[in-house]
Amino acid sequence: LTFLDEHPDEPTFLLLTPQSPHAEGTPAPEDQGTWEGYEWRPKSFAEDDVSDKPAFIQEHEVTPEDVVDWDARTVLMMENLQSLDREMAAFYDGLQARGLLDRATLVFTSDNGMLHGEHRAEDKGLPYEEAVRVPLVVVQPGLAAGDDDRLVAINLDIGALVLDLLGVPGLATDEGESLQTLLDDPDAPGRDRVFLESALAGHPVWAGVVTDRFKYVELSTGESELYDVTVDPYELDSMHANPPNNTDMDTLGEWVDEHRSLVITTSWLPAATSGQEYEETLTSWGGHGTLTWTVEDGSLPDGFELSTDGVLSGRGRSPGNWSFTVRVTDSETSPLTGAARSEEHTSELQSPDHLVC
């Protein structure tokens, strides 16, 4: 509010990014214990039958300790959230007191959702609704209160909205569509599909598409999931093995393949041993055409090389540790960015003078 007071007559973009309700935070003293005993139990909580789920979900056997931890984390986050509620209310009241609401657009959303035991998981970055669907509230002069059940937005649409409101020409890209059209016209068609993807450490890389009925997800492990979110909103029964007759799986798969990013999936390198031959093929997922691997930063051990097709090989000559960054780039352009897909990843290689298993 002080910042707005200092710029009373200028077009202003203000971004607030509070940490709450992260579980690592500490609730305000007056909020501690206010949610004690609360239990979050949707139908997907500690899902009983996960035979339709990917292997990394099936491998997690739920224990009583898991449930205790999930409940404690949920309570902590709910208590953390209350101070954020008060902060947002105070900010809104401050705008109103300054007469700014008649020329301000407010957008309230989140960077990610969070699983609290649904599908046996506790994390963000997974393809399930609890992790990918976030609030989106827009307040704007002349905009009537109501709900919008169109496939409203991806987070990139918010950036396009800001540029639109500020009248900045020439910066809009295919990565975002301004929400202003939907705000101005309740009959305007929304997106007919939403693209999702994530590369979260400790989980398979995945990419998917959501339509007004189906969610289809492909994982870097070769597994897939398909849900009819109109009749199975808790995503309890994946139909990927027996899709409905009216589901065009080829089209969904082609669209995911075309839009997914190029991601390096080699997360660690086995140790080399001095004096012995070493060979490790770096792996990736996504991309089109010819993939080219290069060393972008740092240096490989003396006697090692990285081929353009991703084979790291050589004979270690002395003990030591090396850190280097590799890049993989494809030969075709992304329909989202118009540029070649590529990703960098920093790896470490240790070369001891004895065999490490």
Coordinates of C-alpha atoms in Angstrom, one line a residue:
L1 CA 0.0 0.0 0.0
T2 CA 2.9 2.3 0.7
F3 CA 4.2 1.6 -2.8
L4 CA 0.9 2.5 -4.3
D5 CA 0.8 5.7 -2.3
E6 CA 4.2 6.6 -3.8
H7 CA 2.9 6.1 -7.3
P8 CA -0.6 7.5 -7.2
D9 CA -1.1 8.4 -10.9
E10 CA 1.1 5.8 -12.7
P11 CA 0.0 2.5 -14.3
T12 CA 1.2 0.0 -11.8
F13 CA 1.7 -3.7 -11.6
L14 CA 2.0 -5.1 -8.1
L15 CA 2.9 -8.8 -7.4
L16 CA 2.3 -10.2 -3.9
T17 CA 3.8 -13.6 -3.2
P18 CA 3.3 -14.6 0.4
Q19 CA 4.9 -17.8 1.6
S20 CA 1.8 -19.0 3.5
P21 CA 0.3 -21.6 3.6
H22 CA 3.5 -23.6 3.2
A23 CA 3.8 -26.3 5.8
E24 CA 7.3 -25.1 6.7
G25 CA 5.9 -21.9 8.1
T26 CA 4.7 -21.2 11.7
P27 CA 1.1 -20.1 12.2
A28 CA 0.6 -16.8 13.9
P29 CA 0.2 -17.2 17.7
E30 CA -3.5 -16.5 17.7
D31 CA -4.0 -19.2 15.0
Q32 CA -2.1 -22.1 16.6
G33 CA -4.4 -24.9 17.5
T34 CA -7.4 -23.5 15.8
W35 CA -7.6 -26.4 13.4
E36 CA -6.5 -29.1 15.8
G37 CA -8.2 -32.5 15.1
Y38 CA -9.3 -31.5 11.6
E39 CA -9.2 -34.5 9.1
W40 CA -9.2 -34.2 5.3
R41 CA -10.9 -37.3 3.9
P42 CA -12.0 -37.0 0.3
K43 CA -12.8 -40.2 -1.6
S44 CA -9.2 -40.2 -3.0
F45 CA -7.6 -40.1 0.4
A46 CA -5.2 -43.1 0.9
E47 CA -6.8 -44.6 -2.2
D48 CA -7.4 -48.2 -1.5
D49 CA -7.1 -49.7 -5.1
V50 CA -4.3 -48.1 -7.0
S51 CA -3.9 -51.0 -9.5
D52 CA -4.8 -48.5 -12.3
K53 CA -2.1 -46.0 -11.2
P54 CA 1.5 -45.7 -12.2
A55 CA 4.1 -47.9 -10.5
F56 CA 5.5 -45.1 -8.3
I57 CA 2.0 -44.7 -6.7
Q58 CA 1.5 -48.4 -6.4
E59 CA 4.8 -48.8 -4.6
H60 CA 3.7 -46.6 -1.7
E61 CA 2.0 -48.7 1.0
V62 CA 0.1 -46.4 3.3
T63 CA 1.1 -46.7 7.0
P64 CA -0.6 -45.2 10.1
E65 CA 2.4 -42.9 10.4
D66 CA 1.7 -41.6 6.9
V67 CA -1.9 -40.7 7.9
V68 CA -0.6 -38.9 11.1
D69 CA 1.9 -36.9 9.0
W70 CA -0.7 -36.0 6.3
D71 CA -3.2 -34.8 9.0
A72 CA -0.5 -32.8 10.8
R73 CA 0.6 -31.1 7.6
T74 CA -3.0 -30.3 6.6
V75 CA -3.7 -28.7 10.0
L76 CA -0.5 -26.7 9.9
M77 CA -1.3 -25.3 6.4
M78 CA -4.9 -24.4 7.3
E79 CA -3.7 -22.6 10.4
N80 CA -1.0 -20.8 8.3
L81 CA -3.7 -19.8 5.8
Q82 CA -5.7 -17.7 8.3
S83 CA -3.0 -15.0 8.5
L84 CA -3.0 -14.8 4.7
D85 CA -6.8 -14.3 4.8
R86 CA -6.4 -11.4 7.1
E87 CA -3.6 -9.9 5.0
M88 CA -5.7 -10.1 1.8
A89 CA -8.7 -8.5 3.6
A90 CA -6.5 -5.7 4.9
F91 CA -5.0 -5.1 1.5
Y92 CA -8.5 -5.0 -0.1
D93 CA -9.7 -2.6 2.5
G94 CA -6.7 -0.4 1.9
L95 CA -7.4 -0.3 -1.8
Q96 CA -11.0 0.6 -1.1
A97 CA -10.1 3.4 1.3
R98 CA -7.8 4.9 -1.3
G99 CA -10.5 4.8 -4.0
L100 CA -8.4 2.5 -6.2
L101 CA -10.9 -0.3 -6.7
D102 CA -12.6 1.6 -9.5
R103 CA -9.4 1.4 -11.7
A104 CA -7.8 -1.8 -10.4
T105 CA -7.9 -5.4 -11.6
L106 CA -7.2 -7.9 -8.8
V107 CA -6.1 -11.5 -9.6
F108 CA -5.9 -14.0 -6.9
T109 CA -4.4 -17.5 -7.6
S110 CA -1.7 -19.9 -6.5
D111 CA 1.4 -21.4 -8.0
N112 CA 0.4 -24.9 -7.4
G113 CA -2.0 -27.2 -5.5
M114 CA -1.0 -29.8 -3.0
L115 CA -1.8 -33.4 -2.3
H116 CA -2.6 -34.2 1.4
G117 CA -2.8 -38.0 1.1
E118 CA -5.0 -38.2 -2.0
H119 CA -3.9 -41.1 -4.2
R120 CA -1.4 -42.1 -1.4
A121 CA 0.7 -39.0 -2.2
E122 CA 1.8 -35.8 -0.5
D123 CA 3.3 -33.5 -3.0
K124 CA 2.8 -30.9 -5.7
G125 CA 3.7 -31.5 -9.4
L126 CA 1.6 -34.6 -9.9
P127 CA -1.1 -34.7 -12.5
Y128 CA -4.1 -35.2 -10.2
E129 CA -6.7 -32.5 -9.8
E130 CA -5.7 -31.6 -6.2
A131 CA -2.2 -30.7 -7.4
V132 CA -2.9 -29.0 -10.7
R133 CA -6.2 -27.1 -10.1
V134 CA -5.8 -23.8 -8.2
P135 CA -8.2 -21.0 -7.4
L136 CA -8.6 -18.1 -9.8
V137 CA -10.5 -15.1 -8.6
V138 CA -10.6 -11.9 -10.7
V139 CA -12.1 -8.6 -9.4
Q140 CA -12.5 -5.8 -11.9
P141 CA -14.6 -2.6 -12.1
G142 CA -18.0 -3.4 -13.7
L143 CA -17.5 -7.2 -13.5
A144 CA -20.5 -8.9 -12.0
A145 CA -20.0 -11.5 -9.3
G146 CA -20.4 -15.1 -10.5
D147 CA -18.7 -18.4 -11.4
D148 CA -17.3 -19.4 -14.7
D149 CA -17.3 -23.1 -15.6
R150 CA -15.4 -22.7 -18.9
L151 CA -11.9 -24.1 -19.1
V152 CA -10.9 -20.7 -17.8
A153 CA -7.1 -20.4 -17.8
I154 CA -3.6 -21.6 -17.6
N155 CA -1.3 -19.6 -15.5
L156 CA 0.4 -18.1 -18.6
D157 CA -3.0 -16.4 -19.4
I158 CA -2.5 -14.1 -16.4
G159 CA 0.6 -12.7 -17.9
A160 CA -1.2 -12.0 -21.1
L161 CA -4.0 -10.3 -19.2
V162 CA -1.6 -8.0 -17.5
L163 CA 0.0 -7.0 -20.8
D164 CA -3.5 -6.4 -22.2
L165 CA -4.5 -4.2 -19.3
L166 CA -1.4 -2.1 -19.6
G167 CA -1.8 -1.7 -23.3
V168 CA 1.6 -3.2 -24.0
P169 CA 1.7 -4.2 -27.7
G170 CA 3.6 -6.9 -29.4
L171 CA 4.5 -9.1 -26.4
A172 CA 1.6 -11.5 -26.4
T173 CA 2.6 -15.0 -27.6
D174 CA 1.0 -18.4 -28.1
E175 CA 1.9 -19.2 -24.6
G176 CA -0.9 -17.2 -23.1
E177 CA -4.3 -15.8 -24.0
S178 CA -5.6 -12.7 -22.3
L179 CA -8.5 -13.4 -19.9
Q180 CA -10.0 -10.1 -20.7
T181 CA -12.0 -11.5 -23.6
L182 CA -13.7 -14.0 -21.2
L183 CA -14.3 -11.3 -18.6
D184 CA -15.9 -9.0 -21.2
D185 CA -18.0 -11.6 -22.9
P186 CA -19.7 -14.4 -20.9
D187 CA -20.6 -16.1 -24.2
A188 CA -17.1 -16.1 -25.6
P189 CA -15.7 -19.6 -26.0
G190 CA -13.0 -20.6 -23.5
R191 CA -10.1 -23.0 -24.2
D192 CA -11.1 -26.3 -25.5
R193 CA -8.2 -28.0 -23.9
V194 CA -5.5 -27.3 -21.3
F195 CA -1.9 -28.6 -21.5
L196 CA -0.2 -29.7 -18.3
E197 CA 3.4 -31.0 -17.6
S198 CA 5.8 -31.4 -14.8
A199 CA 9.3 -32.6 -14.1
L200 CA 9.5 -32.9 -10.3
A201 CA 12.5 -34.5 -8.7
G202 CA 11.7 -37.9 -7.3
H203 CA 8.8 -38.6 -9.7
P204 CA 8.5 -39.5 -13.4
V205 CA 8.3 -36.7 -15.9
W206 CA 4.8 -36.4 -17.3
A207 CA 2.7 -34.4 -19.7
G208 CA -1.0 -34.3 -20.2
V209 CA -4.1 -32.7 -21.7
V210 CA -7.4 -31.8 -20.1
T211 CA -10.6 -31.3 -22.2
D212 CA -14.1 -30.6 -21.0
R213 CA -14.5 -34.3 -20.3
F214 CA -11.2 -36.2 -20.3
K215 CA -7.7 -35.9 -18.7
Y216 CA -5.0 -37.9 -20.5
V217 CA -1.5 -38.2 -19.1
E218 CA 1.7 -39.8 -20.4
L219 CA 4.7 -40.5 -18.2
S220 CA 8.3 -40.8 -19.1
T221 CA 8.1 -44.4 -17.8
G222 CA 5.9 -45.4 -20.7
E223 CA 2.8 -45.5 -18.5
S224 CA -0.4 -43.5 -19.0
E225 CA -3.6 -42.5 -17.3
L226 CA -7.0 -41.5 -18.6
Y227 CA -9.9 -40.2 -16.5
D228 CA -13.4 -39.1 -17.4
V229 CA -13.4 -36.1 -14.9
T230 CA -17.1 -35.5 -15.4
V231 CA -18.1 -38.8 -13.8
D232 CA -14.9 -39.6 -11.9
P233 CA -13.8 -36.2 -10.5
Y234 CA -11.7 -37.9 -7.8
E235 CA -9.8 -39.8 -10.5
L236 CA -10.2 -43.2 -8.9
D237 CA -10.5 -45.3 -12.0
S238 CA -8.1 -44.8 -14.9
M239 CA -9.5 -46.0 -18.2
H240 CA -6.2 -46.0 -20.2
A241 CA -6.3 -49.8 -20.6
N242 CA -9.9 -49.7 -21.9
P243 CA -10.8 -46.2 -23.2
P244 CA -14.4 -45.4 -24.0
N245 CA -15.4 -45.8 -27.7
N246 CA -15.9 -42.1 -28.0
T247 CA -12.4 -41.2 -26.9
D248 CA -9.9 -40.3 -29.7
M249 CA -6.8 -41.6 -27.9
D250 CA -4.6 -41.0 -31.0
T251 CA -5.6 -37.3 -31.1
L252 CA -5.0 -36.8 -27.4
G253 CA -1.6 -38.6 -27.6
E254 CA -0.5 -36.7 -30.7
W255 CA -1.4 -33.4 -29.0
V256 CA 0.6 -34.2 -25.8
D257 CA 3.6 -35.4 -27.9
E258 CA 3.6 -32.2 -29.9
H259 CA 3.4 -29.9 -27.0
R260 CA 5.5 -31.5 -24.3
S261 CA 8.9 -30.1 -23.4
L262 CA 12.3 -31.8 -23.8
V263 CA 13.5 -32.9 -20.4
I264 CA 16.7 -34.6 -19.3
T265 CA 15.7 -37.6 -17.2
T266 CA 19.2 -38.8 -16.2
S267 CA 19.2 -37.6 -12.6
W268 CA 22.5 -39.0 -11.4
L269 CA 25.7 -40.5 -12.8
P270 CA 27.3 -43.6 -11.4
A271 CA 30.8 -43.2 -10.2
A272 CA 33.7 -43.8 -12.5
T273 CA 36.8 -45.8 -11.4
S274 CA 40.3 -44.6 -12.2
G275 CA 41.9 -46.7 -14.8
Q276 CA 38.7 -48.4 -16.0
E277 CA 36.6 -47.8 -19.0
Y278 CA 33.4 -45.8 -18.4
E279 CA 30.3 -45.5 -20.5
E280 CA 26.9 -44.0 -19.6
T281 CA 24.1 -43.0 -22.0
L282 CA 22.3 -39.8 -20.9
T283 CA 18.5 -40.0 -21.3
S284 CA 15.8 -37.5 -22.1
W285 CA 12.0 -37.4 -22.8
G286 CA 10.2 -35.3 -25.3
G287 CA 11.6 -33.4 -28.2
H288 CA 11.4 -34.0 -31.9
G289 CA 13.8 -34.7 -34.7
T290 CA 17.5 -35.1 -34.0
L291 CA 18.6 -34.6 -30.4
T292 CA 22.0 -33.0 -29.9
W293 CA 24.0 -33.2 -26.6
T294 CA 26.7 -30.7 -25.6
V295 CA 28.7 -29.7 -22.5
E296 CA 27.6 -26.1 -21.7
D297 CA 29.6 -25.3 -18.6
G298 CA 32.3 -26.9 -16.4
S299 CA 34.6 -29.5 -17.8
L300 CA 34.6 -33.3 -18.1
P301 CA 37.3 -35.4 -16.4
D302 CA 40.5 -35.7 -18.4
G303 CA 40.1 -38.6 -20.8
F304 CA 36.3 -38.3 -21.0
E305 CA 34.0 -37.1 -23.8
L306 CA 30.3 -36.6 -24.4
S307 CA 29.1 -37.6 -27.9
T308 CA 26.4 -35.6 -29.6
D309 CA 24.0 -38.5 -29.1
G310 CA 24.5 -38.4 -25.3
V311 CA 27.0 -41.1 -24.6
L312 CA 29.5 -40.1 -21.8
S313 CA 32.6 -42.3 -22.0
G314 CA 36.2 -42.4 -21.3
R315 CA 38.8 -43.9 -18.9
G316 CA 39.4 -42.1 -15.6
R317 CA 43.0 -41.1 -15.1
S318 CA 43.0 -39.8 -11.5
P319 CA 40.6 -39.6 -8.5
G320 CA 38.5 -36.5 -8.2
N321 CA 35.1 -34.9 -8.5
W322 CA 33.8 -33.0 -11.5
S323 CA 30.7 -30.8 -12.0
F324 CA 29.5 -29.9 -15.4
T325 CA 26.3 -28.8 -17.2
V326 CA 25.0 -30.7 -20.2
R327 CA 22.4 -29.4 -22.7
V328 CA 20.1 -31.4 -25.0
T329 CA 18.5 -29.6 -28.0
D330 CA 16.1 -30.9 -30.6
S331 CA 16.0 -30.0 -34.3
E332 CA 12.4 -28.9 -34.5
T333 CA 10.6 -25.9 -33.0
S334 CA 8.0 -26.0 -30.2
P335 CA 4.4 -24.9 -31.2
L336 CA 4.3 -23.0 -27.9
T337 CA 7.5 -20.9 -28.1
G338 CA 8.5 -21.1 -31.8
A339 CA 12.0 -22.0 -30.7
A340 CA 13.9 -25.3 -30.5
R341 CA 13.2 -27.3 -27.3
S342 CA 16.2 -27.7 -25.0
E343 CA 17.1 -28.2 -21.4
E344 CA 20.2 -27.9 -19.3
H345 CA 21.1 -30.1 -16.3
T346 CA 24.1 -30.0 -14.0
S347 CA 25.7 -33.3 -13.2
E348 CA 28.5 -34.5 -10.9
L349 CA 30.9 -37.3 -11.6
Q350 CA 33.1 -38.8 -9.0
S351 CA 36.2 -40.8 -10.0
P352 CA 37.6 -42.7 -6.9
D353 CA 40.6 -44.9 -7.0
H354 CA 38.5 -47.9 -6.0
L355 CA 35.2 -49.4 -7.2
V356 CA 32.1 -47.8 -5.8
C357 CA 28.9 -49.8 -5.9

